[in-house]
Amino acid sequence: GRMLIARSCFQPTPLNCGHVRYSHPIRRSSTSESPTQYQKSPHEPFDEWKQRLYLTLYKSTLQRSEIQNIESIIQSTPQLTRNYKFKAALMDAYGKANSREDVHRLFSHVAQEIRPDAQFWDKLILADLRANDLQGAQHRLDQMIASGVAPGSFTYDHFLEHFKQTKNLDEAFRFLIQLNESMYKPNKSNWVKIMTLMEWNGRGDDALKVLNMMQQSGHELDSQQYNILLNNLGNRGRPDLMLRIFEEMKSKNKSDSFTYTTLLKQLSMADPKQDLPRIIQEAENEVPCSDQAVWGSMMQAFARMGKPTQADALFTKMKRKGVKPDAYRWNIILDATGKSGNIDRMMELFREMIELKVIPSTETWGSLISNASRMMSPETLELIGMARRYLPRLDQTMWTIIIQATSRVGQLDDIEKTFEEMRSSVSPTDITWLVVLHAVGQHDVQRMMALYEIAKQQERESGIAFPRMHEAVQNVLKQKTTKT
């Protein structure tokens, strides 16, 4: 009797997470439409209809009025009124519709009948986070723990996803420390996610702090997770932290071929490069000699250091050890020797590649033609002819490279002829027009302006702006005016 009096005197609020239980009226839809699409049809088996209704709530994106209609149907079906699987599905649907008050209402309704488990608390917390109420969500988490329900991995993941979207990294770090000091500590997945969050946002030092805390709590990264950490630190321009992680990996025997590939790639793009020779030597000693990816990374590292001779020597050593380079490894050494200006060696290697029946890719031809034309080599026109015979179809990028090469070593008529051939197969892009107009303009301004009108017509018809094309024409006219 005292319990009934207490219930009757209790004033319902949007949410009560304590132990007081009370009833709350169900909000009906304000629309006058009949929800016939959700009603059970006369010949539909009950179990099939129930499953259809359940999947509609979980898998569909519904408006609030639609969810209210389904809730009304559930409440009018005696077999479903105390089905907590459906109550959880309703909370999930209201949460996706950003109707936090309905999620709170349903949670309170469940709390008057049973003790809510983790899935109900999770949906309640997620509704607060969707409304950007971090303080409210943290309060629900405290209430959840106080009620004796252990937070699961998904509970913490909701918070981590919120921090990822809002980029509130300071709050994320405080949240992690708070969790680590509680009785329900983060699992390995939670640790890795928050560490990755710090890496992606350029907080490499904080990422290492998270790693130390994770290790102190008894969790360790595997080789793959270490390699991801290395790559992310490299992408954020932290070679110093990469080397620290690399030394830790070696001490724990967790470095592998991918570790060296990642390290060589990232360090070769960073400055300064004083650690690269040591890493290359270690890679050559530690990694199996058959690993083409590491050989390629070592050659590319030498090339980026401006040492094509060492890259060439490494390529020769790789072949002597019985490793047959694939097309990608050939591309690396051809590009390295070509960019160094040693066109004779580049052509020697290319002929060897053809003799070994390695099929050149589009990237191979592009690199050969670009490097040969840049050095004004007489081999350029021969390479262009070979590329056009070997490649079944030239894409826009390849055509642009050929036109640019032709403009360096050919005559004006050659440029215009090549360009007309291109237009018969593909539409020129902004970059292509830039190259063509600049090349023609160096020889004949009037012919450039005639092509410029064609380019502007294409721009109008396609609706795609060509800003660099206009800039190229203005630059040519400015140069000619200055000379005059």
PDB file of N, CA, C and O in Angstrom, residues 292-293 295-297 299-300 303 308 311-320 322-339 342 344-368 371:
ATOM      1  N   GLN A 292      59.928  -8.467 -52.361  1.00  0.00           N
ATOM      2  CA  GLN A 292      60.077  -7.406 -53.363  1.00  0.00           C
ATOM      3  C   GLN A 292      59.648  -6.043 -52.829  1.00  0.00           C
ATOM      4  O   GLN A 292      60.203  -5.013 -53.226  1.00  0.00           O
ATOM      5  N   ALA A 293      58.640  -6.016 -51.929  1.00  0.00           N
ATOM      6  CA  ALA A 293      58.147  -4.733 -51.415  1.00  0.00           C
ATOM      7  C   ALA A 293      59.257  -3.979 -50.693  1.00  0.00           C
ATOM      8  O   ALA A 293      59.412  -2.761 -50.852  1.00  0.00           O
ATOM      9  N   TRP A 295      62.586  -4.426 -51.085  1.00  0.00           N
ATOM     10  CA  TRP A 295      63.589  -4.019 -52.081  1.00  0.00           C
ATOM     11  C   TRP A 295      63.143  -2.723 -52.776  1.00  0.00           C
ATOM     12  O   TRP A 295      63.930  -1.794 -52.957  1.00  0.00           O
ATOM     13  N   GLY A 296      61.882  -2.692 -53.167  1.00  0.00           N
ATOM     14  CA  GLY A 296      61.363  -1.492 -53.828  1.00  0.00           C
ATOM     15  C   GLY A 296      61.411  -0.275 -52.936  1.00  0.00           C
ATOM     16  O   GLY A 296      61.766   0.825 -53.380  1.00  0.00           O
ATOM     17  N   SER A 297      61.072  -0.446 -51.646  1.00  0.00           N
ATOM     18  CA  SER A 297      61.107   0.680 -50.705  1.00  0.00           C
ATOM     19  C   SER A 297      62.531   1.180 -50.494  1.00  0.00           C
ATOM     20  O   SER A 297      62.766   2.394 -50.374  1.00  0.00           O
ATOM     21  N   MET A 299      65.027   0.962 -52.715  1.00  0.00           N
ATOM     22  CA  MET A 299      65.425   1.681 -53.935  1.00  0.00           C
ATOM     23  C   MET A 299      64.775   3.065 -53.982  1.00  0.00           C
ATOM     24  O   MET A 299      65.421   4.058 -54.330  1.00  0.00           O
ATOM     25  N   GLN A 300      63.495   3.118 -53.624  1.00  0.00           N
ATOM     26  CA  GLN A 300      62.787   4.396 -53.652  1.00  0.00           C
ATOM     27  C   GLN A 300      63.376   5.364 -52.633  1.00  0.00           C
ATOM     28  O   GLN A 300      63.458   6.581 -52.885  1.00  0.00           O
ATOM     29  N   ALA A 303      66.422   6.829 -54.114  1.00  0.00           N
ATOM     30  CA  ALA A 303      66.052   7.783 -55.161  1.00  0.00           C
ATOM     31  C   ALA A 303      65.627   9.113 -54.554  1.00  0.00           C
ATOM     32  O   ALA A 303      66.015  10.186 -55.045  1.00  0.00           O
ATOM     33  N   PRO A 308      70.633   8.023 -57.077  1.00  0.00           N
ATOM     34  CA  PRO A 308      70.172   7.004 -58.033  1.00  0.00           C
ATOM     35  C   PRO A 308      71.198   5.905 -58.266  1.00  0.00           C
ATOM     36  O   PRO A 308      70.828   4.769 -58.599  1.00  0.00           O
ATOM     37  N   ALA A 311      70.595   3.305 -55.747  1.00  0.00           N
ATOM     38  CA  ALA A 311      69.352   2.595 -56.079  1.00  0.00           C
ATOM     39  C   ALA A 311      69.606   1.581 -57.185  1.00  0.00           C
ATOM     40  O   ALA A 311      69.113   0.440 -57.137  1.00  0.00           O
ATOM     41  N   ASP A 312      70.408   1.989 -58.185  1.00  0.00           N
ATOM     42  CA  ASP A 312      70.743   1.087 -59.294  1.00  0.00           C
ATOM     43  C   ASP A 312      71.561  -0.108 -58.791  1.00  0.00           C
ATOM     44  O   ASP A 312      71.332  -1.263 -59.191  1.00  0.00           O
ATOM     45  N   ALA A 313      72.520   0.156 -57.893  1.00  0.00           N
ATOM     46  CA  ALA A 313      73.341  -0.929 -57.344  1.00  0.00           C
ATOM     47  C   ALA A 313      72.483  -1.907 -56.544  1.00  0.00           C
ATOM     48  O   ALA A 313      72.688  -3.135 -56.594  1.00  0.00           O
ATOM     49  N   LEU A 314      71.516  -1.377 -55.806  1.00  0.00           N
ATOM     50  CA  LEU A 314      70.613  -2.228 -55.026  1.00  0.00           C
ATOM     51  C   LEU A 314      69.746  -3.085 -55.951  1.00  0.00           C
ATOM     52  O   LEU A 314      69.484  -4.263 -55.673  1.00  0.00           O
ATOM     53  N   PHE A 315      69.315  -2.495 -57.055  1.00  0.00           N
ATOM     54  CA  PHE A 315      68.509  -3.223 -58.033  1.00  0.00           C
ATOM     55  C   PHE A 315      69.316  -4.389 -58.614  1.00  0.00           C
ATOM     56  O   PHE A 315      68.796  -5.506 -58.765  1.00  0.00           O
ATOM     57  N   THR A 316      70.589  -4.130 -58.919  1.00  0.00           N
ATOM     58  CA  THR A 316      71.456  -5.187 -59.447  1.00  0.00           C
ATOM     59  C   THR A 316      71.668  -6.290 -58.413  1.00  0.00           C
ATOM     60  O   THR A 316      71.636  -7.485 -58.737  1.00  0.00           O
ATOM     61  N   LYS A 317      71.856  -5.891 -57.146  1.00  0.00           N
ATOM     62  CA  LYS A 317      72.040  -6.874 -56.077  1.00  0.00           C
ATOM     63  C   LYS A 317      70.789  -7.741 -55.920  1.00  0.00           C
ATOM     64  O   LYS A 317      70.875  -8.954 -55.701  1.00  0.00           O
ATOM     65  N   MET A 318      69.616  -7.115 -56.007  1.00  0.00           N
ATOM     66  CA  MET A 318      68.366  -7.861 -55.885  1.00  0.00           C
ATOM     67  C   MET A 318      68.280  -8.945 -56.965  1.00  0.00           C
ATOM     68  O   MET A 318      67.908 -10.091 -56.679  1.00  0.00           O
ATOM     69  N   LYS A 319      68.644  -8.592 -58.195  1.00  0.00           N
ATOM     70  CA  LYS A 319      68.595  -9.586 -59.292  1.00  0.00           C
ATOM     71  C   LYS A 319      69.616 -10.694 -59.081  1.00  0.00           C
ATOM     72  O   LYS A 319      69.341 -11.862 -59.374  1.00  0.00           O
ATOM     73  N   ARG A 320      70.800 -10.331 -58.546  1.00  0.00           N
ATOM     74  CA  ARG A 320      71.829 -11.356 -58.307  1.00  0.00           C
ATOM     75  C   ARG A 320      71.394 -12.356 -57.253  1.00  0.00           C
ATOM     76  O   ARG A 320      71.816 -13.511 -57.273  1.00  0.00           O
ATOM     77  N   GLY A 322      68.561 -13.573 -57.045  1.00  0.00           N
ATOM     78  CA  GLY A 322      67.533 -14.449 -57.607  1.00  0.00           C
ATOM     79  C   GLY A 322      66.132 -13.898 -57.558  1.00  0.00           C
ATOM     80  O   GLY A 322      65.167 -14.617 -57.862  1.00  0.00           O
ATOM     81  N   VAL A 323      65.970 -12.630 -57.158  1.00  0.00           N
ATOM     82  CA  VAL A 323      64.638 -12.025 -57.105  1.00  0.00           C
ATOM     83  C   VAL A 323      64.322 -11.431 -58.468  1.00  0.00           C
ATOM     84  O   VAL A 323      65.070 -10.590 -58.978  1.00  0.00           O
ATOM     85  N   LYS A 324      63.212 -11.845 -59.071  1.00  0.00           N
ATOM     86  CA  LYS A 324      62.809 -11.308 -60.365  1.00  0.00           C
ATOM     87  C   LYS A 324      61.900 -10.100 -60.142  1.00  0.00           C
ATOM     88  O   LYS A 324      60.776 -10.252 -59.664  1.00  0.00           O
ATOM     89  N   PRO A 325      62.383  -8.903 -60.477  1.00  0.00           N
ATOM     90  CA  PRO A 325      61.569  -7.710 -60.222  1.00  0.00           C
ATOM     91  C   PRO A 325      60.302  -7.694 -61.075  1.00  0.00           C
ATOM     92  O   PRO A 325      60.329  -8.078 -62.258  1.00  0.00           O
ATOM     93  N   ASP A 326      59.208  -7.273 -60.458  1.00  0.00           N
ATOM     94  CA  ASP A 326      57.965  -7.128 -61.207  1.00  0.00           C
ATOM     95  C   ASP A 326      57.914  -5.742 -61.844  1.00  0.00           C
ATOM     96  O   ASP A 326      58.858  -4.950 -61.737  1.00  0.00           O
ATOM     97  N   ALA A 327      56.796  -5.443 -62.531  1.00  0.00           N
ATOM     98  CA  ALA A 327      56.678  -4.176 -63.268  1.00  0.00           C
ATOM     99  C   ALA A 327      56.824  -2.974 -62.343  1.00  0.00           C
ATOM    100  O   ALA A 327      57.430  -1.963 -62.719  1.00  0.00           O
ATOM    101  N   TYR A 328      56.287  -3.080 -61.111  1.00  0.00           N
ATOM    102  CA  TYR A 328      56.355  -1.941 -60.191  1.00  0.00           C
ATOM    103  C   TYR A 328      57.797  -1.646 -59.789  1.00  0.00           C
ATOM    104  O   TYR A 328      58.215  -0.480 -59.725  1.00  0.00           O
ATOM    105  N   ARG A 329      58.581  -2.687 -59.507  1.00  0.00           N
ATOM    106  CA  ARG A 329      59.986  -2.485 -59.140  1.00  0.00           C
ATOM    107  C   ARG A 329      60.783  -1.927 -60.324  1.00  0.00           C
ATOM    108  O   ARG A 329      61.665  -1.084 -60.159  1.00  0.00           O
ATOM    109  N   TRP A 330      60.470  -2.386 -61.557  1.00  0.00           N
ATOM    110  CA  TRP A 330      61.107  -1.815 -62.742  1.00  0.00           C
ATOM    111  C   TRP A 330      60.764  -0.324 -62.867  1.00  0.00           C
ATOM    112  O   TRP A 330      61.616   0.492 -63.225  1.00  0.00           O
ATOM    113  N   ASN A 331      59.517   0.023 -62.580  1.00  0.00           N
ATOM    114  CA  ASN A 331      59.114   1.433 -62.658  1.00  0.00           C
ATOM    115  C   ASN A 331      59.953   2.300 -61.721  1.00  0.00           C
ATOM    116  O   ASN A 331      60.347   3.424 -62.066  1.00  0.00           O
ATOM    117  N   ILE A 332      60.218   1.784 -60.516  1.00  0.00           N
ATOM    118  CA  ILE A 332      60.976   2.557 -59.528  1.00  0.00           C
ATOM    119  C   ILE A 332      62.378   2.871 -60.048  1.00  0.00           C
ATOM    120  O   ILE A 332      62.831   4.027 -60.008  1.00  0.00           O
ATOM    121  N   ILE A 333      63.068   1.843 -60.560  1.00  0.00           N
ATOM    122  CA  ILE A 333      64.455   2.065 -60.985  1.00  0.00           C
ATOM    123  C   ILE A 333      64.515   2.876 -62.282  1.00  0.00           C
ATOM    124  O   ILE A 333      65.412   3.713 -62.468  1.00  0.00           O
ATOM    125  N   LEU A 334      63.563   2.665 -63.188  1.00  0.00           N
ATOM    126  CA  LEU A 334      63.531   3.456 -64.414  1.00  0.00           C
ATOM    127  C   LEU A 334      63.295   4.932 -64.114  1.00  0.00           C
ATOM    128  O   LEU A 334      63.949   5.814 -64.689  1.00  0.00           O
ATOM    129  N   ASP A 335      62.361   5.194 -63.191  1.00  0.00           N
ATOM    130  CA  ASP A 335      62.060   6.586 -62.844  1.00  0.00           C
ATOM    131  C   ASP A 335      63.240   7.235 -62.123  1.00  0.00           C
ATOM    132  O   ASP A 335      63.554   8.415 -62.349  1.00  0.00           O
ATOM    133  N   ALA A 336      63.905   6.459 -61.250  1.00  0.00           N
ATOM    134  CA  ALA A 336      65.045   7.006 -60.498  1.00  0.00           C
ATOM    135  C   ALA A 336      66.186   7.383 -61.434  1.00  0.00           C
ATOM    136  O   ALA A 336      66.758   8.484 -61.329  1.00  0.00           O
ATOM    137  N   THR A 337      66.525   6.507 -62.377  1.00  0.00           N
ATOM    138  CA  THR A 337      67.619   6.809 -63.304  1.00  0.00           C
ATOM    139  C   THR A 337      67.232   7.916 -64.279  1.00  0.00           C
ATOM    140  O   THR A 337      68.051   8.766 -64.640  1.00  0.00           O
ATOM    141  N   GLY A 338      65.949   7.922 -64.696  1.00  0.00           N
ATOM    142  CA  GLY A 338      65.501   8.965 -65.622  1.00  0.00           C
ATOM    143  C   GLY A 338      65.514  10.344 -64.993  1.00  0.00           C
ATOM    144  O   GLY A 338      65.974  11.317 -65.607  1.00  0.00           O
ATOM    145  N   LYS A 339      65.041  10.439 -63.759  1.00  0.00           N
ATOM    146  CA  LYS A 339      65.023  11.741 -63.088  1.00  0.00           C
ATOM    147  C   LYS A 339      66.429  12.243 -62.777  1.00  0.00           C
ATOM    148  O   LYS A 339      66.643  13.446 -62.613  1.00  0.00           O
ATOM    149  N   ASN A 342      70.200  10.458 -66.373  1.00  0.00           N
ATOM    150  CA  ASN A 342      70.978   9.422 -67.047  1.00  0.00           C
ATOM    151  C   ASN A 342      70.058   8.644 -67.991  1.00  0.00           C
ATOM    152  O   ASN A 342      69.643   7.503 -67.711  1.00  0.00           O
ATOM    153  N   ASP A 344      70.656   7.392 -70.965  1.00  0.00           N
ATOM    154  CA  ASP A 344      71.266   6.199 -71.569  1.00  0.00           C
ATOM    155  C   ASP A 344      71.077   4.976 -70.678  1.00  0.00           C
ATOM    156  O   ASP A 344      70.709   3.892 -71.152  1.00  0.00           O
ATOM    157  N   ARG A 345      71.303   5.138 -69.358  1.00  0.00           N
ATOM    158  CA  ARG A 345      71.112   4.015 -68.428  1.00  0.00           C
ATOM    159  C   ARG A 345      69.630   3.656 -68.324  1.00  0.00           C
ATOM    160  O   ARG A 345      69.285   2.470 -68.253  1.00  0.00           O
ATOM    161  N   MET A 346      68.771   4.667 -68.347  1.00  0.00           N
ATOM    162  CA  MET A 346      67.330   4.396 -68.300  1.00  0.00           C
ATOM    163  C   MET A 346      66.905   3.547 -69.498  1.00  0.00           C
ATOM    164  O   MET A 346      66.159   2.559 -69.345  1.00  0.00           O
ATOM    165  N   MET A 347      67.389   3.889 -70.697  1.00  0.00           N
ATOM    166  CA  MET A 347      67.028   3.131 -71.895  1.00  0.00           C
ATOM    167  C   MET A 347      67.645   1.736 -71.872  1.00  0.00           C
ATOM    168  O   MET A 347      67.027   0.766 -72.347  1.00  0.00           O
ATOM    169  N   GLU A 348      68.835   1.603 -71.306  1.00  0.00           N
ATOM    170  CA  GLU A 348      69.467   0.283 -71.182  1.00  0.00           C
ATOM    171  C   GLU A 348      68.621  -0.634 -70.293  1.00  0.00           C
ATOM    172  O   GLU A 348      68.390  -1.814 -70.618  1.00  0.00           O
ATOM    173  N   LEU A 349      68.184  -0.086 -69.172  1.00  0.00           N
ATOM    174  CA  LEU A 349      67.331  -0.872 -68.267  1.00  0.00           C
ATOM    175  C   LEU A 349      65.996  -1.199 -68.929  1.00  0.00           C
ATOM    176  O   LEU A 349      65.460  -2.309 -68.762  1.00  0.00           O
ATOM    177  N   PHE A 350      65.462  -0.243 -69.667  1.00  0.00           N
ATOM    178  CA  PHE A 350      64.166  -0.467 -70.325  1.00  0.00           C
ATOM    179  C   PHE A 350      64.264  -1.604 -71.352  1.00  0.00           C
ATOM    180  O   PHE A 350      63.373  -2.461 -71.445  1.00  0.00           O
ATOM    181  N   ARG A 351      65.343  -1.625 -72.123  1.00  0.00           N
ATOM    182  CA  ARG A 351      65.509  -2.704 -73.110  1.00  0.00           C
ATOM    183  C   ARG A 351      65.663  -4.059 -72.410  1.00  0.00           C
ATOM    184  O   ARG A 351      65.160  -5.082 -72.892  1.00  0.00           O
ATOM    185  N   GLU A 352      66.344  -4.058 -71.273  1.00  0.00           N
ATOM    186  CA  GLU A 352      66.463  -5.304 -70.491  1.00  0.00           C
ATOM    187  C   GLU A 352      65.093  -5.765 -70.008  1.00  0.00           C
ATOM    188  O   GLU A 352      64.778  -6.967 -70.029  1.00  0.00           O
ATOM    189  N   MET A 353      64.287  -4.817 -69.584  1.00  0.00           N
ATOM    190  CA  MET A 353      62.934  -5.127 -69.125  1.00  0.00           C
ATOM    191  C   MET A 353      62.112  -5.771 -70.246  1.00  0.00           C
ATOM    192  O   MET A 353      61.414  -6.775 -70.028  1.00  0.00           O
ATOM    193  N   ILE A 354      62.222  -5.232 -71.461  1.00  0.00           N
ATOM    194  CA  ILE A 354      61.481  -5.778 -72.602  1.00  0.00           C
ATOM    195  C   ILE A 354      61.983  -7.182 -72.945  1.00  0.00           C
ATOM    196  O   ILE A 354      61.192  -8.095 -73.233  1.00  0.00           O
ATOM    197  N   GLU A 355      63.296  -7.381 -72.893  1.00  0.00           N
ATOM    198  CA  GLU A 355      63.870  -8.698 -73.198  1.00  0.00           C
ATOM    199  C   GLU A 355      63.396  -9.758 -72.214  1.00  0.00           C
ATOM    200  O   GLU A 355      63.223 -10.926 -72.572  1.00  0.00           O
ATOM    201  N   LEU A 356      63.179  -9.349 -70.951  1.00  0.00           N
ATOM    202  CA  LEU A 356      62.701 -10.287 -69.927  1.00  0.00           C
ATOM    203  C   LEU A 356      61.192 -10.483 -69.987  1.00  0.00           C
ATOM    204  O   LEU A 356      60.612 -11.157 -69.134  1.00  0.00           O
ATOM    205  N   LYS A 357      60.557  -9.838 -70.989  1.00  0.00           N
ATOM    206  CA  LYS A 357      59.112  -9.989 -71.215  1.00  0.00           C
ATOM    207  C   LYS A 357      58.275  -9.468 -70.041  1.00  0.00           C
ATOM    208  O   LYS A 357      57.198 -10.002 -69.738  1.00  0.00           O
ATOM    209  N   VAL A 358      58.776  -8.430 -69.375  1.00  0.00           N
ATOM    210  CA  VAL A 358      57.975  -7.731 -68.361  1.00  0.00           C
ATOM    211  C   VAL A 358      57.173  -6.659 -69.084  1.00  0.00           C
ATOM    212  O   VAL A 358      57.754  -5.800 -69.772  1.00  0.00           O
ATOM    213  N   ILE A 359      55.872  -6.688 -68.974  1.00  0.00           N
ATOM    214  CA  ILE A 359      55.008  -5.776 -69.737  1.00  0.00           C
ATOM    215  C   ILE A 359      55.008  -4.394 -69.084  1.00  0.00           C
ATOM    216  O   ILE A 359      54.634  -4.254 -67.912  1.00  0.00           O
ATOM    217  N   PRO A 360      55.412  -3.361 -69.818  1.00  0.00           N
ATOM    218  CA  PRO A 360      55.379  -2.001 -69.246  1.00  0.00           C
ATOM    219  C   PRO A 360      53.938  -1.547 -69.013  1.00  0.00           C
ATOM    220  O   PRO A 360      53.058  -1.797 -69.844  1.00  0.00           O
ATOM    221  N   SER A 361      53.714  -0.885 -67.900  1.00  0.00           N
ATOM    222  CA  SER A 361      52.389  -0.350 -67.598  1.00  0.00           C
ATOM    223  C   SER A 361      52.285   1.074 -68.149  1.00  0.00           C
ATOM    224  O   SER A 361      53.255   1.642 -68.663  1.00  0.00           O
ATOM    225  N   THR A 362      51.101   1.663 -68.010  1.00  0.00           N
ATOM    226  CA  THR A 362      50.922   3.058 -68.424  1.00  0.00           C
ATOM    227  C   THR A 362      51.864   3.969 -67.645  1.00  0.00           C
ATOM    228  O   THR A 362      52.431   4.919 -68.201  1.00  0.00           O
ATOM    229  N   GLU A 363      52.049   3.661 -66.350  1.00  0.00           N
ATOM    230  CA  GLU A 363      52.966   4.463 -65.525  1.00  0.00           C
ATOM    231  C   GLU A 363      54.405   4.365 -66.050  1.00  0.00           C
ATOM    232  O   GLU A 363      55.151   5.355 -66.008  1.00  0.00           O
ATOM    233  N   THR A 364      54.792   3.179 -66.527  1.00  0.00           N
ATOM    234  CA  THR A 364      56.141   3.007 -67.080  1.00  0.00           C
ATOM    235  C   THR A 364      56.349   3.927 -68.278  1.00  0.00           C
ATOM    236  O   THR A 364      57.337   4.675 -68.350  1.00  0.00           O
ATOM    237  N   TRP A 365      55.411   3.879 -69.218  1.00  0.00           N
ATOM    238  CA  TRP A 365      55.527   4.711 -70.423  1.00  0.00           C
ATOM    239  C   TRP A 365      55.520   6.198 -70.069  1.00  0.00           C
ATOM    240  O   TRP A 365      56.295   6.982 -70.642  1.00  0.00           O
ATOM    241  N   GLY A 366      54.647   6.577 -69.142  1.00  0.00           N
ATOM    242  CA  GLY A 366      54.585   7.986 -68.750  1.00  0.00           C
ATOM    243  C   GLY A 366      55.895   8.479 -68.172  1.00  0.00           C
ATOM    244  O   GLY A 366      56.377   9.577 -68.494  1.00  0.00           O
ATOM    245  N   SER A 367      56.507   7.660 -67.303  1.00  0.00           N
ATOM    246  CA  SER A 367      57.786   8.021 -66.691  1.00  0.00           C
ATOM    247  C   SER A 367      58.892   8.113 -67.741  1.00  0.00           C
ATOM    248  O   SER A 367      59.678   9.069 -67.759  1.00  0.00           O
ATOM    249  N   LEU A 368      58.969   7.130 -68.641  1.00  0.00           N
ATOM    250  CA  LEU A 368      60.005   7.126 -69.679  1.00  0.00           C
ATOM    251  C   LEU A 368      59.905   8.355 -70.577  1.00  0.00           C
ATOM    252  O   LEU A 368      60.901   9.051 -70.832  1.00  0.00           O
ATOM    253  N   ASN A 371      60.665  11.783 -68.604  1.00  0.00           N
ATOM    254  CA  ASN A 371      62.086  11.978 -68.286  1.00  0.00           C
ATOM    255  C   ASN A 371      62.926  12.188 -69.546  1.00  0.00           C
ATOM    256  O   ASN A 371      63.838  13.023 -69.561  1.00  0.00           O
TER     257      ASN A 371
END
